Coordinates of C-alpha atoms and ligand atoms in Angstrom, one line a residue:
M186 CA 0.0 0.0 0.0
I187 CA 1.1 3.5 -0.7
H188 CA 0.5 6.5 1.7
Y189 CA 1.0 10.2 1.4
F190 CA 1.4 12.4 4.4
D191 CA 2.9 15.8 5.0
T192 CA 4.7 14.5 8.1
L193 CA 5.8 11.0 9.0
I194 CA 6.8 10.3 12.6
I195 CA 8.5 7.1 13.5
G196 CA 7.9 6.3 17.2
S197 CA 5.0 7.0 19.5
G198 CA 7.0 7.7 22.7
L199 CA 7.0 11.2 24.2
A200 CA 9.2 12.7 21.6
G201 CA 7.2 11.4 18.6
L202 CA 3.8 12.3 20.1
R203 CA 4.8 15.8 21.2
A204 CA 6.2 16.4 17.7
A205 CA 3.0 15.0 16.2
I206 CA 0.8 17.3 18.1
E207 CA 2.8 20.3 16.9
A208 CA 3.2 19.2 13.3
S209 CA -0.6 18.3 13.0
R210 CA -1.3 22.1 13.3
H211 CA 0.3 22.5 9.9
G212 CA -0.7 19.4 7.8
S213 CA -1.4 15.7 7.8
V214 CA 0.6 13.5 10.2
A215 CA 1.1 9.7 10.5
V216 CA 2.7 8.2 13.6
L217 CA 4.2 4.7 13.1
T218 CA 5.2 2.4 16.0
K219 CA 6.2 -1.2 16.1
L220 CA 4.3 -1.5 19.3
Y221 CA 0.9 -0.4 20.5
P222 CA 1.4 3.4 20.9
T223 CA 1.1 3.6 24.7
R224 CA 3.4 0.6 25.1
S225 CA 6.4 2.8 24.1
H226 CA 9.3 2.7 26.6
S227 CA 8.5 6.3 27.7
G228 CA 5.6 4.7 29.6
A229 CA 8.1 2.9 31.9
A230 CA 9.7 6.1 33.1
Q231 CA 9.3 6.2 36.8
G232 CA 11.0 9.0 38.7
G233 CA 10.1 12.3 37.2
I234 CA 10.7 15.2 34.8
S235 CA 12.9 18.1 35.8
A236 CA 12.1 21.8 35.8
A237 CA 13.2 24.6 38.2
L238 CA 9.6 25.5 39.3
G239 CA 10.9 26.2 42.8
N240 CA 7.6 24.9 44.3
E241 CA 9.2 23.3 47.3
E242 CA 12.3 25.4 47.8
P243 CA 14.2 28.1 45.8
D244 CA 15.4 27.1 42.4
S245 CA 16.4 28.6 39.1
P246 CA 16.8 27.6 35.4
E247 CA 20.4 28.9 35.7
W248 CA 21.2 26.3 38.4
H249 CA 19.5 23.7 36.3
F250 CA 21.7 24.8 33.3
Y251 CA 24.9 24.5 35.4
D252 CA 24.0 21.1 36.9
T253 CA 23.2 19.7 33.4
T254 CA 26.4 21.0 32.0
K255 CA 28.5 19.7 34.9
G256 CA 26.5 16.4 34.9
S257 CA 27.4 16.0 31.2
D258 CA 31.1 16.3 32.2
F259 CA 31.2 19.4 30.0
L260 CA 30.5 17.5 26.8
G261 CA 26.9 18.8 26.5
D262 CA 26.3 21.6 24.0
Q263 CA 25.4 24.6 26.1
D264 CA 23.3 26.3 23.4
A265 CA 20.9 23.3 23.6
I266 CA 21.2 22.9 27.4
G267 CA 20.3 26.6 27.9
I268 CA 17.2 26.2 25.7
M269 CA 16.1 23.1 27.5
C270 CA 16.4 24.5 31.0
E271 CA 14.8 27.8 30.1
D272 CA 11.9 26.1 28.4
A273 CA 11.4 23.5 31.2
I274 CA 8.9 25.6 33.3
R275 CA 6.6 26.4 30.4
T276 CA 6.8 22.7 29.4
I277 CA 5.5 21.5 32.7
V278 CA 2.7 24.0 32.8
E279 CA 1.8 22.9 29.2
L280 CA 1.8 19.2 30.2
E281 CA -0.4 20.0 33.1
H282 CA -2.9 21.7 30.9
M283 CA -2.8 18.7 28.5
G284 CA -4.0 16.6 31.4
V285 CA -1.0 15.1 33.1
P286 CA -1.9 14.3 36.8
F287 CA 1.2 15.4 38.6
S288 CA 1.6 14.6 42.3
R289 CA 0.8 17.6 44.5
T290 CA 2.1 19.4 47.6
P291 CA -0.4 19.9 50.5
E292 CA -1.2 23.4 49.1
G293 CA -2.0 21.9 45.7
K294 CA 1.1 22.9 43.8
I295 CA 3.0 20.4 41.6
A296 CA 5.2 18.4 44.0
Q297 CA 8.9 18.1 43.5
R298 CA 11.6 15.7 44.8
R299 CA 15.3 15.4 44.8
F300 CA 17.2 13.6 42.0
G301 CA 20.9 12.9 41.3
G302 CA 23.1 15.8 40.3
H303 CA 20.3 18.4 40.7
T304 CA 21.5 21.1 43.1
R305 CA 20.9 24.6 44.4
D306 CA 23.5 27.4 44.3
F307 CA 25.8 25.7 41.8
G308 CA 26.4 22.5 43.7
A309 CA 25.9 23.5 47.3
A310 CA 23.2 20.9 48.2
P311 CA 20.5 18.7 46.5
V312 CA 17.4 20.6 45.4
R313 CA 13.8 19.4 44.8
R314 CA 13.5 19.8 41.0
A315 CA 11.9 16.6 39.7
C316 CA 8.1 16.9 39.0
Y317 CA 6.5 13.5 39.3
S318 CA 3.3 11.5 39.1
A319 CA 4.1 8.9 42.0
D320 CA 6.6 6.6 40.3
R321 CA 4.7 6.4 37.1
T322 CA 5.6 9.7 35.5
G323 CA 6.2 8.5 32.0
H324 CA 3.0 6.6 31.9
A325 CA 1.0 9.7 33.0
I326 CA 2.6 11.9 30.3
L327 CA 2.4 9.3 27.6
F328 CA -1.3 8.8 28.0
A329 CA -2.0 12.5 28.1
L330 CA 0.0 13.1 24.9
Y331 CA -1.6 10.1 23.1
E332 CA -5.1 11.5 23.9
Q333 CA -4.0 15.0 22.6
S334 CA -2.6 13.5 19.4
E335 CA -5.9 11.6 18.8
L336 CA -7.8 14.8 19.3
Q337 CA -5.6 16.5 16.8
G338 CA -6.5 13.9 14.2
V339 CA -3.1 12.3 14.0
A340 CA -3.2 9.0 12.0
S341 CA -1.8 6.2 14.1
F342 CA -0.3 3.0 12.7
P343 CA 0.3 0.5 15.5
E344 CA 2.5 -2.5 14.9
F345 CA 4.1 -1.1 11.8
Q346 CA 7.8 -1.7 11.8
V347 CA 10.1 0.5 9.8
L348 CA 12.5 -1.4 7.5
D349 CA 14.1 1.5 5.7
I350 CA 14.2 5.3 5.8
V351 CA 14.7 6.5 2.2
I352 CA 17.2 9.3 1.6
E353 CA 17.8 10.1 -2.1
N354 CA 20.0 12.9 -3.4
G355 CA 20.4 14.3 0.1
R356 CA 16.6 14.5 0.7
C357 CA 14.5 12.2 2.8
S358 CA 11.3 11.1 1.2
G359 CA 9.7 8.8 3.8
A360 CA 10.0 5.2 4.9
L361 CA 9.3 1.5 3.9
V362 CA 7.4 -0.2 6.5
L363 CA 6.2 -3.7 7.4
D364 CA 2.6 -4.2 8.7
I365 CA 3.4 -6.8 11.4
Q366 CA -0.1 -8.1 11.5
S367 CA -0.5 -8.8 7.8
G368 CA 3.1 -9.0 6.6
D369 CA 2.4 -6.4 3.9
L370 CA 4.9 -3.9 2.8
H371 CA 3.7 -0.2 3.0
T372 CA 5.3 2.8 1.4
F373 CA 5.0 6.1 3.4
N374 CA 5.8 9.1 1.3
A375 CA 6.2 12.3 3.3
K376 CA 7.6 15.8 3.0
A377 CA 9.2 15.6 6.4
T378 CA 10.2 12.5 8.4
L379 CA 10.9 12.6 12.1
V380 CA 12.8 9.7 13.7
A381 CA 11.7 9.4 17.4
S382 CA 12.5 5.7 17.8
G383 CA 13.9 5.8 21.3
G384 CA 16.9 4.1 22.9
Y385 CA 18.9 0.9 22.3
G386 CA 19.7 -0.5 25.7
R387 CA 19.1 -4.1 24.5
V388 CA 22.7 -3.9 23.2
F389 CA 23.7 -4.9 26.7
K390 CA 22.9 -8.1 28.6
T391 CA 21.6 -6.3 31.7
T392 CA 19.3 -3.4 30.9
S393 CA 16.3 -1.5 32.2
N394 CA 15.2 -1.0 28.6
A395 CA 12.1 -2.6 27.0
L396 CA 12.4 -5.5 24.5
A397 CA 11.6 -3.1 21.7
S398 CA 14.6 -0.7 22.4
T399 CA 16.8 -2.2 19.7
G400 CA 17.8 1.0 17.9
D401 CA 16.6 -0.1 14.4
C402 CA 16.3 3.4 13.0
L403 CA 19.8 4.5 14.1
S404 CA 21.2 1.4 12.5
I405 CA 19.3 2.1 9.3
L406 CA 20.4 5.7 9.0
F407 CA 24.0 4.7 9.9
D408 CA 24.0 2.3 7.0
G409 CA 22.5 5.1 4.8
G410 CA 25.5 7.3 5.5
I411 CA 24.2 9.4 8.4
P412 CA 26.8 9.8 11.2
L413 CA 26.2 8.7 14.8
E414 CA 27.4 11.1 17.5
D415 CA 29.1 10.2 20.9
M416 CA 28.1 6.5 20.8
E417 CA 30.7 5.7 23.4
C418 CA 28.6 7.6 26.0
F419 CA 26.1 5.0 27.4
Q420 CA 24.7 5.4 30.8
F421 CA 24.5 2.6 33.4
H422 CA 21.9 3.4 36.0
P423 CA 23.2 2.5 39.5
T424 CA 20.2 0.7 40.8
G425 CA 18.9 -2.2 38.6
L426 CA 17.3 -5.1 40.5
Y427 CA 20.1 -7.6 41.0
G428 CA 20.1 -10.4 38.3
L429 CA 17.2 -8.8 36.3
G430 CA 18.2 -5.2 35.5
I431 CA 14.7 -3.9 36.1
L432 CA 15.0 -0.3 37.2
I433 CA 14.5 1.0 40.8
T434 CA 14.1 4.7 40.2
E435 CA 16.6 7.3 41.6
G436 CA 13.5 8.8 43.2
A437 CA 14.0 6.0 45.8
R438 CA 17.2 7.8 46.8
G439 CA 15.5 11.2 46.2
E440 CA 13.0 10.2 49.0
G441 CA 15.8 9.3 51.4
G442 CA 17.0 5.8 50.4
I443 CA 20.8 5.1 50.8
L444 CA 23.3 2.7 49.3
V445 CA 25.1 0.4 51.6
N446 CA 27.9 -2.1 51.0
G447 CA 28.6 -5.6 52.5
K448 CA 30.2 -4.0 55.6
G449 CA 27.1 -1.9 56.2
E450 CA 28.9 1.3 55.2
R451 CA 27.1 4.2 53.4
F452 CA 30.0 4.2 50.9
M453 CA 28.8 7.2 48.8
E454 CA 30.0 9.4 51.7
R455 CA 33.5 8.6 50.5
Y456 CA 32.9 9.2 46.7
A457 CA 30.7 12.3 46.8
P458 CA 30.9 13.9 50.3
T459 CA 28.5 16.8 49.5
I460 CA 25.6 15.1 47.8
K461 CA 26.4 11.5 48.6
D462 CA 23.8 9.0 47.2
L463 CA 22.5 11.8 45.0
A464 CA 25.6 12.1 42.9
P465 CA 25.2 11.7 39.1
R466 CA 24.7 8.2 37.8
D467 CA 28.1 7.7 36.3
M468 CA 29.8 8.3 39.6
V469 CA 27.4 6.2 41.6
S470 CA 27.7 3.3 39.2
R471 CA 31.5 3.4 39.3
A472 CA 31.4 3.6 43.1
I473 CA 29.2 0.5 43.3
M474 CA 31.4 -1.5 40.9
T475 CA 34.5 -0.4 42.8
E476 CA 33.0 -1.5 46.1
I477 CA 32.2 -4.9 44.6
R478 CA 35.7 -5.3 42.9
E479 CA 37.4 -4.5 46.2
G480 CA 35.4 -7.2 48.0
R481 CA 32.8 -5.1 49.7
G482 CA 29.7 -6.5 47.9
V483 CA 27.0 -7.9 50.1
D484 CA 27.9 -11.5 51.3
G485 CA 30.9 -11.4 49.0
K486 CA 28.5 -11.3 46.0
D487 CA 28.3 -8.8 43.1
F488 CA 25.6 -6.5 44.4
V489 CA 25.1 -3.8 47.1
H490 CA 22.0 -2.8 49.0
L491 CA 19.6 0.1 48.4
D492 CA 18.1 0.6 51.9
L493 CA 14.7 2.3 52.3
R494 CA 13.8 0.8 55.7
H495 CA 14.2 4.1 57.5
V496 CA 11.9 5.9 55.0
D497 CA 8.3 6.6 56.2
K498 CA 6.1 3.7 55.0
K499 CA 3.5 6.2 53.9
I500 CA 6.0 7.9 51.6
I501 CA 6.9 4.5 50.0
E502 CA 3.2 3.7 49.5
E503 CA 2.3 7.0 48.1
R504 CA 5.3 8.1 46.1
L505 CA 7.0 4.8 45.2
P506 CA 4.2 2.2 44.7
E507 CA 5.5 0.9 41.4
I508 CA 9.0 0.0 42.6
S509 CA 7.5 -1.6 45.8
T510 CA 5.4 -3.8 43.6
F511 CA 8.4 -4.7 41.5
C512 CA 10.4 -5.7 44.6
K513 CA 7.6 -7.9 45.9
I514 CA 6.9 -9.6 42.5
Y515 CA 10.4 -10.1 41.3
M516 CA 12.5 -10.4 44.5
G517 CA 9.9 -11.5 47.0
I518 CA 10.8 -8.6 49.4
D519 CA 9.1 -5.6 50.9
P520 CA 11.4 -2.5 50.6
S521 CA 10.1 -1.1 53.8
E522 CA 11.3 -4.3 55.6
N523 CA 14.3 -5.5 53.6
P524 CA 17.1 -3.8 51.7
I525 CA 17.0 -4.1 47.9
P526 CA 19.9 -5.9 46.2
V527 CA 21.0 -3.7 43.3
L528 CA 23.6 -3.6 40.5
P529 CA 24.2 -1.1 37.6
T530 CA 22.0 -1.7 34.6
A531 CA 22.3 -0.3 31.0
H532 CA 19.8 2.5 30.9
Y533 CA 20.2 5.4 28.6
A534 CA 22.0 6.3 25.3
M535 CA 23.5 9.8 25.4
G536 CA 24.7 9.3 21.9
G537 CA 22.7 9.0 18.7
I538 CA 21.6 10.8 15.5
P539 CA 23.2 14.3 15.5
T540 CA 20.7 17.2 15.2
D541 CA 20.6 20.9 15.6
V542 CA 18.4 22.5 18.3
D543 CA 15.4 22.3 16.0
G544 CA 15.7 18.5 15.3
R545 CA 17.2 18.8 11.9
V546 CA 19.5 15.8 11.3
L547 CA 23.1 16.6 10.6
G548 CA 24.8 14.9 7.8
D549 CA 28.3 15.7 9.0
E550 CA 30.4 17.3 11.8
K551 CA 30.3 20.7 10.1
G552 CA 26.6 21.1 10.4
A553 CA 25.2 20.2 7.0
T554 CA 21.6 19.2 7.3
I555 CA 19.6 16.5 5.5
E556 CA 16.5 18.0 3.9
G557 CA 13.3 16.6 5.2
L558 CA 14.9 14.5 8.0
Y559 CA 14.4 15.2 11.7
A560 CA 15.1 13.4 14.9
A561 CA 14.2 13.9 18.6
G562 CA 14.2 12.1 21.9
E563 CA 16.5 9.4 23.0
C564 CA 17.5 8.3 19.5
A565 CA 18.8 11.9 18.9
C566 CA 21.9 13.6 20.1
V567 CA 21.3 17.4 20.3
S568 CA 23.5 17.2 22.7
V569 CA 22.0 18.1 26.0
H570 CA 23.4 15.2 28.0
G571 CA 27.0 15.1 26.8
A572 CA 28.8 12.2 28.4
N573 CA 26.3 11.6 31.2
R574 CA 22.6 12.5 31.6
L575 CA 21.1 13.7 34.8
G576 CA 18.0 11.9 36.0
C577 CA 14.7 13.4 34.8
N578 CA 16.4 15.4 32.0
S579 CA 15.4 12.8 29.4
L580 CA 11.6 13.2 29.7
L581 CA 12.3 16.9 29.5
D582 CA 14.5 16.5 26.5
T583 CA 11.8 14.5 24.6
V584 CA 9.1 17.1 25.1
V585 CA 11.1 20.2 24.6
F586 CA 12.9 19.1 21.5
G587 CA 10.0 17.0 20.2
R588 CA 8.0 20.2 20.2
R589 CA 10.7 22.2 18.6
A590 CA 11.2 19.6 15.8
G591 CA 7.4 19.7 15.3
M592 CA 7.5 23.5 14.9
A593 CA 10.4 23.4 12.5
I594 CA 8.6 20.7 10.4
G595 CA 5.5 23.0 10.4
G596 CA 7.6 25.7 8.8
Y597 CA 9.3 23.4 6.4
I598 CA 6.3 21.5 4.9
K599 CA 4.5 24.8 3.9
D600 CA 6.8 25.3 0.9
A601 CA 8.1 21.7 0.4
D602 CA 6.9 19.7 -2.6
R603 CA 5.3 16.3 -2.5
R604 CA 7.6 13.3 -2.2
E605 CA 7.5 10.0 -4.0
I606 CA 9.8 7.2 -3.0
A607 CA 11.3 5.6 -6.2
K608 CA 10.7 1.9 -7.0
G609 CA 14.3 0.9 -6.5
P610 CA 14.4 1.1 -2.6
S611 CA 11.2 -0.8 -2.2
D612 CA 12.3 -3.6 -4.6
R613 CA 15.5 -3.9 -2.6
V614 CA 13.7 -4.1 0.7
K615 CA 11.3 -6.8 -0.7
A616 CA 14.2 -8.8 -2.0
D617 CA 16.1 -8.6 1.4
M618 CA 13.0 -9.7 3.3
N619 CA 12.4 -12.6 0.9
A620 CA 16.0 -13.7 1.3
L621 CA 15.7 -13.5 5.1
V622 CA 12.4 -15.4 5.4
N623 CA 13.7 -18.2 3.2
S624 CA 17.1 -18.5 4.9
T625 CA 17.9 -22.0 6.1
G626 CA 21.2 -21.6 8.0
D627 CA 22.0 -23.3 11.3
E628 CA 22.5 -20.2 13.5
K629 CA 19.7 -19.1 15.7
A630 CA 19.0 -15.3 16.2
G631 CA 18.1 -15.7 19.9
A632 CA 21.4 -17.6 20.7
L633 CA 23.5 -15.1 18.8
R634 CA 21.8 -12.2 20.5
S635 CA 22.5 -13.6 24.0
E636 CA 26.2 -14.1 23.1
F637 CA 26.4 -10.6 21.6
R638 CA 24.8 -8.9 24.6
K639 CA 27.1 -10.7 27.0
M640 CA 30.2 -9.7 25.2
M641 CA 29.1 -6.0 25.2
M642 CA 28.3 -6.2 28.9
D643 CA 31.7 -7.9 29.8
R644 CA 33.9 -5.5 27.9
C645 CA 32.1 -2.3 27.2
S646 CA 30.0 -1.4 30.2
V647 CA 30.8 0.7 33.3
F648 CA 34.6 0.2 33.0
R649 CA 36.5 -0.2 29.7
N650 CA 40.1 -0.7 28.5
E651 CA 42.1 -1.0 25.3
E652 CA 42.6 -4.7 25.5
G653 CA 38.9 -5.5 26.2
L654 CA 37.6 -3.2 23.6
A655 CA 40.0 -4.3 20.9
G656 CA 39.1 -8.0 21.6
L657 CA 35.4 -7.0 21.5
V658 CA 35.8 -5.4 18.1
Q659 CA 37.3 -8.6 16.7
D660 CA 34.6 -10.8 18.3
L661 CA 31.9 -8.5 16.9
K662 CA 33.2 -9.1 13.4
T663 CA 33.0 -12.9 13.9
I664 CA 29.4 -12.7 15.3
K665 CA 28.4 -10.4 12.5
E666 CA 29.7 -13.0 10.0
R667 CA 27.7 -15.7 11.8
T668 CA 24.4 -13.7 11.4
K669 CA 24.6 -14.5 7.7
Y670 CA 23.8 -18.1 8.6
V671 CA 20.7 -17.4 10.7
G672 CA 17.9 -19.7 9.7
I673 CA 14.2 -18.8 9.9
K674 CA 11.7 -21.6 10.5
D675 CA 8.6 -19.5 10.4
R676 CA 7.8 -18.8 6.7
G677 CA 4.5 -17.2 7.4
A678 CA 3.7 -13.5 6.7
Q679 CA 1.5 -12.7 9.7
F680 CA 3.2 -11.8 13.1
N681 CA 6.5 -13.3 12.0
T682 CA 8.3 -12.4 15.2
E683 CA 11.2 -14.7 14.3
L684 CA 11.9 -12.6 11.2
L685 CA 11.6 -9.4 13.2
E686 CA 14.1 -10.7 15.8
A687 CA 16.6 -11.5 13.1
L688 CA 16.3 -8.0 11.7
E689 CA 16.7 -6.5 15.2
L690 CA 19.7 -8.6 15.8
N691 CA 21.5 -7.1 12.8
H692 CA 20.6 -3.6 14.0
L693 CA 21.9 -4.4 17.5
I694 CA 25.2 -5.7 16.3
N695 CA 25.6 -2.7 13.9
L696 CA 25.2 -0.3 16.9
G697 CA 27.4 -2.5 19.1
E698 CA 30.2 -2.0 16.6
A699 CA 29.7 1.8 16.6
I700 CA 29.7 1.8 20.4
A701 CA 32.8 -0.4 20.8
L702 CA 34.9 1.5 18.1
S703 CA 33.8 4.9 19.4
A704 CA 34.8 3.8 22.9
L705 CA 38.2 2.5 21.6
Q706 CA 39.1 5.8 20.0
R707 CA 38.2 8.1 22.9
K708 CA 41.4 7.8 25.0
E709 CA 40.2 9.6 28.2
S710 CA 37.6 9.1 30.9
R711 CA 34.6 11.5 30.7
G712 CA 31.1 11.0 32.2
A713 CA 29.9 7.4 31.6
H714 CA 32.8 6.6 29.3
S715 CA 35.4 5.4 31.9
R716 CA 38.7 4.0 30.5
E717 CA 40.8 2.2 33.1
D718 CA 43.9 2.8 31.0
F719 CA 43.1 6.6 30.6
P720 CA 41.5 7.4 34.0
E721 CA 41.6 11.2 33.6
R722 CA 39.5 13.6 31.6
D723 CA 41.6 15.2 28.9
D724 CA 40.1 18.5 27.8
E725 CA 43.1 19.4 25.7
N726 CA 42.6 16.5 23.3
W727 CA 39.0 15.3 23.9
L728 CA 36.7 18.2 24.6
K729 CA 34.9 17.3 21.3
H730 CA 32.1 15.2 20.0
T731 CA 32.7 11.9 18.2
F732 CA 31.1 11.5 14.8
A733 CA 31.2 7.9 13.5
F734 CA 30.6 7.4 9.8
K735 CA 30.1 4.1 8.1
T736 CA 32.1 4.0 4.9
G737 CA 33.2 1.4 2.4
R738 CA 36.5 1.1 4.4
G739 CA 34.7 0.5 7.7
I740 CA 33.8 2.9 10.5
E741 CA 35.7 6.3 10.4
F742 CA 35.8 9.1 12.8
R743 CA 35.6 12.9 12.7
Y744 CA 35.1 15.4 15.4
K745 CA 32.9 18.4 16.3
P746 CA 33.8 21.0 18.9
V747 CA 31.6 21.3 22.0
T748 CA 29.5 24.5 22.1
I749 CA 30.4 26.4 25.3
T750 CA 28.4 29.5 26.0
R751 CA 28.3 30.0 29.8
F752 CA 30.2 27.4 31.9
K753 CA 33.9 26.7 31.3
P754 CA 35.0 23.1 32.1
E755 CA 35.9 22.7 35.7
E756 CA 36.9 19.8 38.0
R757 CA 33.8 17.7 38.6
K758 CA 33.5 17.4 42.4
Y759 CA 30.3 16.6 44.3
Ligands
LIG264 C1 12.7 2.0 33.1 C2 13.0 3.4 32.6 C3 12.7 4.4 33.5 C4 13.0 5.7 33.1 N1 12.7 6.8 34.0 C5 13.0 8.0 33.6 C6 12.6 9.1 34.4 O1 12.0 9.0 35.5 N2 12.8 10.4 34.0 C7 13.5 10.6 32.8 O2 13.7 11.8 32.4 N3 13.8 9.6 31.9 C8 13.6 8.3 32.3 N4 13.9 7.3 31.5 C9 14.4 7.6 30.1 C10 13.2 8.0 29.3 O3 12.1 7.3 29.6 C11 13.5 7.7 27.8 O4 14.7 8.2 27.4 C12 12.4 8.4 26.9 O5 11.1 8.1 27.4 C13 12.5 8.1 25.5 O6 11.4 8.5 24.8 P1 11.4 8.5 23.2 O7 10.1 9.2 22.8 O8 12.6 9.0 22.7 O9 11.3 7.0 22.8 P2 10.4 5.7 23.3 O10 9.4 6.1 24.4 O11 11.4 4.6 23.7 O12 9.6 5.3 22.0 C14 10.2 4.8 20.9 C15 9.2 4.5 19.9 O13 9.8 4.1 18.6 C16 9.1 3.0 18.1 N5 10.1 2.3 17.2 C17 11.3 1.9 17.5 N6 11.9 1.2 16.4 C18 10.9 1.2 15.5 C19 10.8 0.7 14.2 N7 11.8 0.0 13.6 N8 9.6 0.8 13.5 C20 8.5 1.5 14.1 N9 8.6 2.0 15.3 C21 9.7 1.9 16.0 C22 8.7 2.2 19.3 O14 7.7 1.3 19.0 C23 8.2 3.3 20.2 O15 6.9 3.7 19.9 C24 13.6 6.0 31.9 C25 13.9 4.9 31.0 C26 13.6 3.6 31.4 C27 14.0 2.5 30.4

């Protein structure tokens, strides 16, 4: 089937839906998602969305700007950070008006809690900056935006998986898409295409990310010649449930929870004396891994405890109901009576598709844009999070830059002419799909995926070094070769999840290579990228963004300077 829209949006998380609402004021909009729209990973966000409302104590966008910059280990672009922090207050009011049921203070104002790295007076003490809806903040915002997008007449295509994004002669003309239910191939022609396809945490064995977070569209664009920025910067959240990776929100520490090692010590006092357990995630994850490596895990095992037993039971019931349920269901423990075993879990991709502050995708490190192609949300790198994102800044990023991309699209489609994807790309995709569905090799996608995710976890997670990364790069080549022999047993067209898993595996490995090689070339430690063989930050040589390009000769690197407008790099102490 062939469709024509002014705007095509890939992804129905917060970024995609916020952009859709905006773009629909200017023309027809289609939103594609490989899931049901409200199952997007945004709905799993627990802890909150940041804005310096100052409802509970004094706060200012300026402090938010400083914290985000310092949190990013000075790799964040300050033009973008300034925009985000300034726009945060308006954004929260707008979300409230769209129907988001935020938790309240006794006087009826939007309640706020503490979160890692958010401080008052440029680092003096933690500040209450996270607006929340109990510990189901993403769910509340996602449903409100979905309702609004329906009211705006946005056309929704659930369970439509994008196979290719078509860029011809430097212009994007839409996407080729599989209807998962029927197995039919659809062509979506559009003047403007926005990629809002979320994160790719499934690259790692232990992750808080949903099954669908496989980074398909980043991989597709990378193959199509679009660079990927700062892929070495991947965040590990300190508190994943031990053995499972399911997230326990930082809000648990924001409400008073503390981390304790096997000796019963509150070890964060040693690593971040001023803000302790509320230090940024990269520091807390490294601290936990160091405690475990030095033999201070609980009972000699590889986890530490998150202790909430001293927190008022009523606070746990009212503000953290979701994580209490997770602990009961998955670990058989009640967090008000037992400490929670936790270990860092792969959580958030700081790197991604490079864009300007209006969502336009950059084709190179010099700032050339690709006509008609936009990106926003976790798949994009604008870059507000630099080498390490602060908690609650991602939901803010999705709605602030989703809206800006939607507005830029509105301006663009007015004068843009109709697009028509040529027959060539769609014939190619059909042939590729046919070949895959008829493949009879001995390898199994599921088994290869487990092997791949384990090797990424072992050699490219919280700590990295030259030897591990170089070995990983070699092993990735081997596993990539083996994917050519993946056999598919299901030859059916409808709901062929075996086929989809094989496609997603290729995307995961493609991104794994970009991450491993980007990590190998950055010879310093900055934010979440921590090299044991280069433990210091090196501003002289590495205060710059990595741009990875896929070429006929393999992956090549170029660099873009960091935009510094307000805060000069300084030592990062908390
Ligand atoms: C457990 C958890 C808790 C979190 N808590 C917080 C928090 O409290 N505060 C905070 O700020 N951040 C939090 N984050 C991070 C934040 O939720 C995400 O970064 C953000 O929601 C991403 O939104 P998005 O719109 O970019 O993408 P997503 O919400 O991930 O949506 C991606 C969309 O793209 C679609 N898609 C992907 N590939 C394809 C394809 N090939 N074809 C068609 N569709 C496709 C998916 O179906 C989906 O609709 C959390 C993340 C996790 C995992």
